[in-house]
mmCIF file of C-alpha atoms in Angstrom:
data_model
loop_
_atom_site.group_PDB
_atom_site.id
_atom_site.type_symbol
_atom_site.label_atom_id
_atom_site.label_comp_id
_atom_site.label_asym_id
_atom_site.label_seq_id
_atom_site.Cartn_x
_atom_site.Cartn_y
_atom_site.Cartn_z
ATOM 1 C CA MET K 175 0.024 -0.152 -0.283
ATOM 2 C CA ASN K 176 2.846 2.690 -0.836
ATOM 3 C CA THR K 177 0.244 4.192 -2.465
ATOM 4 C CA MET K 178 -2.246 4.891 -0.059
ATOM 5 C CA THR K 179 -4.012 8.084 0.152
ATOM 6 C CA ILE K 180 -4.250 10.723 2.629
ATOM 7 C CA GLY K 181 -6.603 12.284 4.224
ATOM 8 C CA CYS K 182 -7.946 14.143 6.779
ATOM 9 C CA ALA K 183 -10.911 14.115 8.835
ATOM 10 C CA LEU K 184 -11.526 18.676 10.418
ATOM 11 C CA THR K 185 -14.198 19.506 12.702
ATOM 12 C CA THR K 186 -15.056 22.586 13.531
ATOM 13 C CA TYR K 187 -17.009 24.694 16.264
ATOM 14 C CA ASN K 188 -16.979 27.933 16.995
ATOM 15 C CA SER K 189 -13.540 28.265 15.825
ATOM 16 C CA ASN K 190 -11.485 30.539 17.242
ATOM 17 C CA ALA K 191 -7.981 32.684 16.318
ATOM 18 C CA TYR K 192 -6.419 29.677 16.198
ATOM 19 C CA LEU K 193 -8.251 28.412 13.445
ATOM 20 C CA GLU K 194 -6.198 29.532 10.192
ATOM 21 C CA GLN K 195 -2.885 28.758 11.818
ATOM 22 C CA GLN K 196 -3.771 25.123 12.389
ATOM 23 C CA LEU K 197 -5.344 25.301 8.845
ATOM 24 C CA GLU K 198 -2.143 26.758 7.450
ATOM 25 C CA THR K 199 -0.011 23.835 9.034
ATOM 26 C CA LEU K 200 -2.192 20.840 7.763
ATOM 27 C CA VAL K 201 -1.052 22.340 4.366
ATOM 28 C CA ASN K 202 2.470 22.431 5.013
ATOM 29 C CA GLN K 203 2.448 19.106 4.882
ATOM 30 C CA LEU K 204 5.726 17.339 3.276
ATOM 31 C CA ARG K 205 3.536 14.860 2.076
ATOM 32 C CA PRO K 206 0.307 16.596 1.079
ATOM 33 C CA PHE K 207 -3.370 15.222 1.764
ATOM 34 C CA ASP K 208 -5.133 14.007 -1.173
ATOM 35 C CA GLU K 209 -8.754 14.838 0.232
ATOM 36 C CA VAL K 210 -9.837 17.055 3.705
ATOM 37 C CA ILE K 211 -12.981 16.878 4.633
ATOM 38 C CA ILE K 212 -14.064 19.252 8.009
ATOM 39 C CA VAL K 213 -17.257 19.400 9.065
ATOM 40 C CA ASP K 214 -18.783 21.538 11.126
ATOM 41 C CA ASP K 215 -21.280 21.758 13.982
ATOM 42 C CA ALA K 216 -23.059 24.621 13.731
ATOM 43 C CA SER K 217 -21.725 26.771 14.614
ATOM 44 C CA THR K 218 -22.726 31.021 14.972
ATOM 45 C CA ASN K 219 -20.375 32.510 14.419
ATOM 46 C CA ASP K 220 -17.943 33.296 11.139
ATOM 47 C CA THR K 221 -16.008 30.001 11.202
ATOM 48 C CA VAL K 222 -17.894 28.442 7.468
ATOM 49 C CA GLN K 223 -16.736 31.485 6.083
ATOM 50 C CA ARG K 224 -13.651 31.700 7.257
ATOM 51 C CA LEU K 225 -12.855 28.245 5.961
ATOM 52 C CA ASN K 226 -14.362 28.901 3.094
ATOM 53 C CA ARG K 227 -12.105 31.694 2.226
ATOM 54 C CA PHE K 228 -8.927 30.029 3.252
ATOM 55 C CA ILE K 229 -9.620 27.258 0.504
ATOM 56 C CA ALA K 230 -10.384 29.468 -1.948
ATOM 57 C CA ASP K 231 -7.182 32.186 -0.917
ATOM 58 C CA HIS K 232 -5.705 28.823 -1.547
ATOM 59 C CA GLN K 233 -6.867 27.228 -4.391
ATOM 60 C CA LEU K 234 -7.512 23.775 -2.450
ATOM 61 C CA GLU K 235 -10.132 22.036 -4.427
ATOM 62 C CA ASN K 236 -10.013 18.955 -2.619
ATOM 63 C CA TRP K 237 -10.534 20.592 0.506
ATOM 64 C CA LYS K 238 -14.609 20.009 1.479
ATOM 65 C CA VAL K 239 -16.910 21.575 3.466
ATOM 66 C CA PHE K 240 -20.044 20.221 5.302
ATOM 67 C CA ARG K 241 -22.378 22.339 7.908
ATOM 68 C CA HIS K 242 -24.939 21.130 10.406
ATOM 69 C CA GLU K 243 -28.282 22.776 11.391
ATOM 70 C CA GLN K 244 -28.263 21.922 14.459
ATOM 71 C CA ASN K 245 -25.427 21.292 17.049
ATOM 72 C CA GLN K 246 -24.424 18.036 17.202
ATOM 73 C CA GLY K 247 -20.954 17.018 19.343
ATOM 74 C CA PHE K 248 -18.082 16.532 19.017
ATOM 75 C CA ILE K 249 -18.632 13.172 18.588
ATOM 76 C CA GLN K 250 -21.155 13.019 16.341
ATOM 77 C CA THR K 251 -19.090 15.070 14.611
ATOM 78 C CA PHE K 252 -16.358 13.454 13.559
ATOM 79 C CA GLN K 253 -18.461 10.792 12.880
ATOM 80 C CA ASP K 254 -19.804 12.782 10.135
ATOM 81 C CA ALA K 255 -16.236 13.654 9.325
ATOM 82 C CA LEU K 256 -15.566 9.870 8.517
ATOM 83 C CA PHE K 257 -18.185 9.359 6.419
ATOM 84 C CA HIS K 258 -17.619 11.325 4.585
ATOM 85 C CA SER K 259 -13.931 11.155 3.782
ATOM 86 C CA SER K 260 -12.871 7.784 1.640
ATOM 87 C CA SER K 261 -8.998 8.490 2.400
ATOM 88 C CA ASP K 262 -6.866 4.976 2.735
ATOM 89 C CA LEU K 263 -5.362 6.559 5.577
ATOM 90 C CA ILE K 264 -7.386 8.953 7.154
ATOM 91 C CA PHE K 265 -5.802 11.791 9.972
ATOM 92 C CA LEU K 266 -7.652 13.042 13.603
ATOM 93 C CA CYS K 267 -7.703 17.004 12.858
ATOM 94 C CA ASP K 268 -9.184 18.801 16.095
ATOM 95 C CA HIS K 269 -8.870 23.190 14.931
ATOM 96 C CA ASP K 270 -6.552 24.746 17.522
ATOM 97 C CA ASP K 271 -3.172 22.662 16.932
ATOM 98 C CA LEU K 272 0.443 22.819 15.477
ATOM 99 C CA TRP K 273 0.950 19.994 13.118
ATOM 100 C CA TYR K 274 4.714 20.372 12.642
ATOM 101 C CA PRO K 275 5.682 19.625 8.674
ATOM 102 C CA GLN K 276 5.907 15.984 9.201
ATOM 103 C CA LYS K 277 3.381 14.897 10.943
ATOM 104 C CA THR K 278 2.203 12.459 7.770
ATOM 105 C CA LYS K 279 5.393 12.223 6.330
ATOM 106 C CA VAL K 280 6.069 9.785 8.791
ATOM 107 C CA MET K 281 2.710 8.007 9.736
ATOM 108 C CA THR K 282 1.973 7.545 6.922
ATOM 109 C CA GLU K 283 5.972 5.413 6.273
ATOM 110 C CA GLN K 284 4.864 3.802 8.986
ATOM 111 C CA PHE K 285 2.056 2.319 7.875
ATOM 112 C CA VAL K 286 3.907 1.248 5.100
ATOM 113 C CA LEU K 287 7.141 -0.456 6.367
ATOM 114 C CA GLN K 288 4.204 -1.949 8.990
ATOM 115 C CA PRO K 289 1.620 -3.876 7.387
ATOM 116 C CA GLN K 290 -0.645 -4.955 10.601
ATOM 117 C CA LEU K 291 -0.906 -1.730 11.561
ATOM 118 C CA GLN K 292 -4.629 -0.004 11.636
ATOM 119 C CA VAL K 293 -4.761 2.751 14.310
ATOM 120 C CA LEU K 294 -1.518 4.428 14.490
ATOM 121 C CA ALA K 295 -1.216 7.660 17.547
ATOM 122 C CA CYS K 296 2.381 9.431 17.511
ATOM 123 C CA SER K 297 3.368 11.502 21.048
ATOM 124 C CA PHE K 298 2.826 15.485 21.484
ATOM 125 C CA ASP K 299 4.069 18.257 23.392
ATOM 126 C CA LEU K 300 1.502 20.505 24.602
ATOM 127 C CA VAL K 301 1.418 24.138 24.324
ATOM 128 C CA ASP K 302 -0.537 27.003 25.322
ATOM 129 C CA ALA K 303 -2.287 29.763 23.521
ATOM 130 C CA LYS K 304 0.230 30.692 22.061
ATOM 131 C CA GLY K 305 1.906 28.524 20.937
ATOM 132 C CA GLU K 306 4.765 27.959 22.836
ATOM 133 C CA GLN K 307 5.954 24.737 24.863
ATOM 134 C CA ILE K 308 4.619 23.032 28.212
ATOM 135 C CA GLN K 309 7.186 21.403 30.088
ATOM 136 C CA ASP K 310 4.812 18.859 31.920
ATOM 137 C CA GLU K 311 6.728 16.264 34.356
ATOM 138 C CA LEU K 312 6.602 12.052 33.281
ATOM 139 C CA MET K 313 5.591 9.868 36.081
ATOM 140 C CA LYS K 314 7.818 6.470 36.455
ATOM 141 C CA ASN K 315 6.684 3.883 34.833
ATOM 142 C CA ARG K 316 4.650 5.743 31.837
ATOM 143 C CA ALA K 317 4.579 7.815 28.566
ATOM 144 C CA ASN K 318 2.463 9.692 26.985
ATOM 145 C CA HIS K 319 2.716 12.600 29.196
ATOM 146 C CA ASN K 320 1.015 9.524 31.707
ATOM 147 C CA LEU K 321 -1.537 8.806 29.459
ATOM 148 C CA ILE K 322 0.103 5.312 28.710
ATOM 149 C CA HIS K 323 0.431 3.763 31.897
ATOM 150 C CA ARG K 324 3.107 1.919 31.015
ATOM 151 C CA SER K 325 6.749 2.093 30.117
ATOM 152 C CA VAL K 326 7.456 2.077 26.296
ATOM 153 C CA ASN K 327 10.298 1.286 23.776
ATOM 154 C CA PRO K 328 11.656 5.633 23.669
ATOM 155 C CA GLY K 329 11.239 7.253 19.820
ATOM 156 C CA GLN K 330 10.469 4.271 18.347
ATOM 157 C CA LEU K 331 6.768 2.073 17.277
ATOM 158 C CA ASN K 332 4.594 0.445 20.552
ATOM 159 C CA GLU K 333 2.265 -2.362 19.889
ATOM 160 C CA MET K 334 -0.641 -1.362 23.262
ATOM 161 C CA PHE K 335 -2.759 -3.921 23.849
ATOM 162 C CA VAL K 336 -6.541 -4.337 24.829
ATOM 163 C CA GLN K 337 -5.697 -3.217 28.583
ATOM 164 C CA ASP K 338 -4.011 -0.056 28.081
ATOM 165 C CA ILE K 339 -6.754 1.092 27.369
ATOM 166 C CA LEU K 340 -9.831 -0.413 29.066
ATOM 167 C CA ARG K 341 -9.623 2.290 31.982
ATOM 168 C CA TYR K 342 -7.856 5.691 30.100
ATOM 169 C CA ASN K 343 -7.574 6.806 25.710
ATOM 170 C CA PHE K 344 -3.605 6.413 25.997
ATOM 171 C CA ALA K 345 -3.561 9.869 23.326
ATOM 172 C CA PRO K 346 -5.681 12.663 21.852
ATOM 173 C CA GLY K 347 -7.799 11.772 18.930
ATOM 174 C CA CYS K 348 -5.770 14.660 16.816
ATOM 175 C CA THR K 349 -2.486 12.259 17.305
ATOM 176 C CA ILE K 350 -4.421 9.942 15.020
ATOM 177 C CA ALA K 351 -4.532 8.012 11.886
ATOM 178 C CA LEU K 352 -6.727 5.136 10.918
ATOM 179 C CA LYS K 353 -7.451 2.980 7.959
ATOM 180 C CA LYS K 354 -10.639 3.642 6.555
ATOM 181 C CA GLU K 355 -11.071 -0.005 7.033
ATOM 182 C CA ILE K 356 -11.623 0.225 10.513
ATOM 183 C CA ALA K 357 -13.603 3.579 10.182
ATOM 184 C CA GLN K 358 -16.267 1.666 8.704
ATOM 185 C CA GLU K 359 -16.011 -1.399 10.704
ATOM 186 C CA TYR K 360 -16.588 1.560 13.434
ATOM 187 C CA LEU K 361 -19.177 3.371 11.583
ATOM 188 C CA ASP K 362 -21.187 -0.750 11.169
ATOM 189 C CA LEU K 363 -21.243 -0.430 15.241
ATOM 190 C CA ILE K 364 -22.769 2.897 14.514
ATOM 191 C CA HIS K 365 -24.950 1.708 12.086
ATOM 192 C CA GLN K 366 -26.039 -1.680 14.511
ATOM 193 C CA GLN K 367 -26.698 -0.192 17.433
ATOM 194 C CA ALA K 368 -28.953 2.219 15.248
ATOM 195 C CA GLN K 369 -31.139 -0.285 15.438
ATOM 196 C CA MET K 370 -31.540 -1.691 18.747
ATOM 197 C CA ALA K 371 -34.383 -1.084 20.447
ATOM 198 C CA ASN K 372 -32.827 -0.692 24.029
ATOM 199 C CA GLN K 373 -29.402 1.067 23.319
ATOM 200 C CA GLU K 374 -29.322 3.563 25.763
ATOM 201 C CA GLU K 375 -26.974 1.549 28.549
ATOM 202 C CA ASN K 376 -24.314 0.874 25.921
ATOM 203 C CA ASN K 377 -24.290 3.613 23.767
ATOM 204 C CA ILE K 378 -20.725 3.977 21.892
ATOM 205 C CA LEU K 379 -21.792 8.040 21.072
ATOM 206 C CA SER K 380 -20.893 8.738 24.927
ATOM 207 C CA LEU K 381 -18.106 6.854 23.873
ATOM 208 C CA PRO K 382 -15.292 9.166 22.450
ATOM 209 C CA HIS K 383 -14.943 9.209 18.825
ATOM 210 C CA ASP K 384 -11.239 8.463 19.247
ATOM 211 C CA TRP K 385 -11.669 5.889 22.146
ATOM 212 C CA ALA K 386 -13.568 3.545 20.217
ATOM 213 C CA ILE K 387 -11.327 3.268 17.243
ATOM 214 C CA SER K 388 -8.728 2.583 19.429
ATOM 215 C CA ILE K 389 -10.279 0.166 20.862
ATOM 216 C CA LEU K 390 -11.081 -1.842 17.727
ATOM 217 C CA GLY K 391 -7.643 -1.568 17.295
ATOM 218 C CA ALA K 392 -6.319 -3.402 19.760
ATOM 219 C CA VAL K 393 -8.687 -5.705 19.073
ATOM 220 C CA ASN K 394 -7.309 -6.304 15.559
ATOM 221 C CA GLY K 395 -4.085 -6.461 17.497
ATOM 222 C CA GLY K 396 -3.129 -3.211 14.988
ATOM 223 C CA LEU K 397 -2.878 -0.046 17.521
ATOM 224 C CA TYR K 398 0.121 1.419 17.591
ATOM 225 C CA TYR K 399 1.781 4.218 19.615
ATOM 226 C CA LEU K 400 4.611 6.053 17.812
ATOM 227 C CA ASP K 401 6.931 7.693 20.212
ATOM 228 C CA GLN K 402 7.679 10.888 18.336
ATOM 229 C CA PRO K 403 6.100 14.372 19.480
ATOM 230 C CA LEU K 404 4.718 15.459 15.857
ATOM 231 C CA MET K 405 1.797 18.063 16.460
ATOM 232 C CA GLY K 406 1.895 20.789 19.299
ATOM 233 C CA TYR K 407 -1.586 20.194 21.299
ATOM 234 C CA ARG K 408 -3.182 23.107 22.658
ATOM 235 C CA GLN K 409 -4.316 23.752 25.528
ATOM 236 C CA HIS K 410 -6.461 26.488 26.002
ATOM 237 C CA GLU K 411 -9.389 27.961 27.620
ATOM 238 C CA HIS K 412 -11.688 26.134 24.971
ATOM 239 C CA ASN K 413 -10.827 22.388 24.618
ATOM 240 C CA THR K 414 -13.587 20.301 24.594
ATOM 241 C CA LEU K 415 -11.110 17.929 26.109
ATOM 242 C CA GLY K 416 -8.036 19.489 27.605
ATOM 243 C CA MET K 417 -5.601 18.055 29.775
ATOM 244 C CA THR K 418 -6.885 18.540 33.748
ATOM 245 C CA ARG K 419 -8.200 16.863 36.699
ATOM 246 C CA ARG K 420 -11.246 17.730 38.292
ATOM 247 C CA HIS K 421 -10.597 18.552 41.902
ATOM 248 C CA ASP K 422 -14.229 19.825 42.670
ATOM 249 C CA TYR K 423 -16.787 17.143 43.607
ATOM 250 C CA ALA K 424 -19.664 17.899 41.155
ATOM 251 C CA ASP K 425 -16.657 17.817 38.846
ATOM 252 C CA ARG K 426 -16.286 14.269 39.517
ATOM 253 C CA LEU K 427 -19.851 12.387 40.214
ATOM 254 C CA LYS K 428 -19.824 14.260 37.077
ATOM 255 C CA ALA K 429 -17.348 13.005 35.288
ATOM 256 C CA ALA K 430 -18.078 9.478 37.419
ATOM 257 C CA LYS K 431 -21.067 8.875 35.765
ATOM 258 C CA LEU K 432 -20.004 9.965 31.869
ATOM 259 C CA GLU K 433 -16.676 7.207 32.124
ATOM 260 C CA ALA K 434 -18.828 5.094 33.736
ATOM 261 C CA LYS K 435 -20.983 4.895 30.576
ATOM 262 C CA GLN K 436 -17.774 4.751 28.745
ATOM 263 C CA LYS K 437 -16.865 1.907 29.832
ATOM 264 C CA GLN K 438 -20.675 0.401 29.543
ATOM 265 C CA ALA K 439 -20.398 1.286 25.574
ATOM 266 C CA LEU K 440 -17.050 -0.117 25.367
ATOM 267 C CA ALA K 441 -18.301 -3.045 26.919
ATOM 268 C CA TYR K 442 -20.836 -3.077 24.432
ATOM 269 C CA ILE K 443 -17.915 -3.072 21.533
ATOM 270 C CA MET K 444 -15.932 -5.881 23.347
ATOM 271 C CA ASP K 445 -19.582 -7.809 23.178
ATOM 272 C CA GLN K 446 -19.092 -7.157 19.506
ATOM 273 C CA LYS K 447 -15.631 -7.333 18.612
ATOM 274 C CA GLY K 448 -13.976 -9.781 20.792
ATOM 275 C CA SER K 449 -12.111 -11.910 22.690
ATOM 276 C CA ASP K 450 -14.003 -14.159 25.838
ATOM 277 C CA GLN K 451 -10.854 -12.939 27.606
ATOM 278 C CA GLN K 452 -11.140 -8.910 26.074
ATOM 279 C CA LYS K 453 -14.660 -9.416 27.460
ATOM 280 C CA ALA K 454 -14.265 -9.726 30.816
ATOM 281 C CA GLN K 455 -11.611 -7.953 30.983
ATOM 282 C CA THR K 456 -13.673 -5.005 29.754
ATOM 283 C CA GLN K 457 -16.433 -6.326 32.870
ATOM 284 C CA GLN K 458 -14.587 -5.903 35.310
ATOM 285 C CA VAL K 459 -13.563 -2.338 34.236
ATOM 286 C CA LYS K 460 -17.165 -1.587 33.921
ATOM 287 C CA ASP K 461 -18.575 -2.948 37.341
ATOM 288 C CA LEU K 462 -15.286 -1.568 38.983
ATOM 289 C CA TYR K 463 -16.566 2.629 37.470
ATOM 290 C CA VAL K 464 -19.974 1.524 37.777
ATOM 291 C CA LYS K 465 -19.361 1.111 41.462
ATOM 292 C CA ARG K 466 -17.498 3.815 41.355
ATOM 293 C CA ALA K 467 -20.366 6.917 40.460
ATOM 294 C CA ASN K 468 -22.295 4.944 43.021
ATOM 295 C CA ALA K 469 -20.070 5.440 45.717
ATOM 296 C CA LEU K 470 -19.787 9.103 44.273
ATOM 297 C CA GLU K 471 -22.968 10.041 44.233
ATOM 298 C CA ASN K 472 -24.117 8.224 47.964
ATOM 299 C CA LYS K 473 -20.222 9.786 49.191
ATOM 300 C CA ASN K 474 -19.583 6.596 50.935
ATOM 301 C CA LEU K 475 -16.354 6.835 52.441
ATOM 302 C CA PHE K 476 -15.762 3.210 53.143
ATOM 303 C CA SER K 477 -16.860 1.691 49.050
ATOM 304 C CA LEU K 478 -14.499 5.565 47.576
ATOM 305 C CA THR K 479 -11.641 4.201 50.433
ATOM 306 C CA TRP K 480 -11.448 0.221 49.295
ATOM 307 C CA MET K 481 -11.043 0.607 45.733
ATOM 308 C CA LEU K 482 -8.705 3.253 45.547
ATOM 309 C CA LEU K 483 -6.824 0.121 48.792
ATOM 310 C CA THR K 484 -7.843 -2.425 46.121
ATOM 311 C CA THR K 485 -6.496 -0.015 42.756
ATOM 312 C CA TRP K 486 -3.362 0.750 43.792
ATOM 313 C CA PRO K 487 -0.948 -1.538 41.817
ATOM 314 C CA GLN K 488 -3.043 -0.335 38.887
ATOM 315 C CA GLY K 489 -1.335 2.765 39.605
ATOM 316 C CA MET K 490 -5.421 4.581 39.107
ATOM 317 C CA PHE K 491 -4.380 5.710 42.706
ATOM 318 C CA LEU K 492 -4.357 9.224 41.736
ATOM 319 C CA THR K 493 -8.001 9.100 39.950
ATOM 320 C CA PHE K 494 -9.406 7.067 43.060
ATOM 321 C CA GLY K 495 -7.597 8.878 45.171
ATOM 322 C CA LEU K 496 -8.617 12.172 44.335
ATOM 323 C CA ASP K 497 -12.489 10.729 44.270
ATOM 324 C CA LEU K 498 -12.201 9.917 48.219
ATOM 325 C CA LYS K 499 -10.683 13.646 48.644
ATOM 326 C CA THR K 500 -13.133 15.963 46.711
ATOM 327 C CA THR K 501 -15.708 13.346 48.493
ATOM 328 C CA LEU K 502 -14.777 14.796 52.040
ATOM 329 C CA PHE K 503 -14.324 18.791 51.425
ATOM 330 C CA SER K 504 -17.615 18.025 50.684
ATOM 331 C CA PHE K 505 -18.745 17.261 54.156
ATOM 332 C CA VAL K 506 -17.033 20.480 55.437
ATOM 333 C CA GLY K 507 -17.627 22.733 52.378
ATOM 334 C CA ARG K 508 -14.765 23.035 50.783
#
């Protein structure tokens, strides 16, 4: 597949001053895109006009813009971008980051050299609103800004497994490239679930698209991480998803309920695609997160303490430690 076509699936919503900077980095890729699909999620500002102006100014005939009439949310919007994509290899893209010129070239070469790859994430640099790099501290036995909860081979291609991504997503979606076959597998699962009478508990659309895609890649033995920073992942006040932790009880409870729903969605995907061992692993994680959400809602300090102690060896002390801390503070009004 050394002649594979590559495309970009970009979504926008009320984009700010970072939009044109991101678009310029896409134009300046050393391996140019064969197509760029942009889906705007019913922006109420001038985002679509700016997109069309940029496309016209740069004479980008292979760039296409689609617009939602009503706001659908970022998961649905990326799903639609994947639906409209026809390239062999699809790069997921946000509207406010900075891609380094070699990103598409380096990642495409990995797919050519390693035919087993189905989903590949690269590393990234954290950058601030001005595009300047933010330093962060890498914890022991962690990788990719602590998103991967084990060590990896530095600077190399590393296979990722189902157990690596059941509890936490291991990479931002904007770092991911995937083969068209995986995109279609994801879209087929969503279509399949839409036909079900009772789909609320395991709704895949509660799970970020990139996480679901990574799970499918891992189940198929084709999920990999390239330990090379190929983009700047911008952190600012308008991020849909960033790199921050929640230190307020109400915020953690809301997040815990969502994470429990996400694990139920993971269990649904695994029931359709996974081995018996993978299904059992996922069921255990789902049960833990449902129990966690219930314990937080009921402010059950005993259950939260027990979960903290029993999950400590799994590297989840920060999650359950903050759960316990914020619950304790909620009793004293802090």
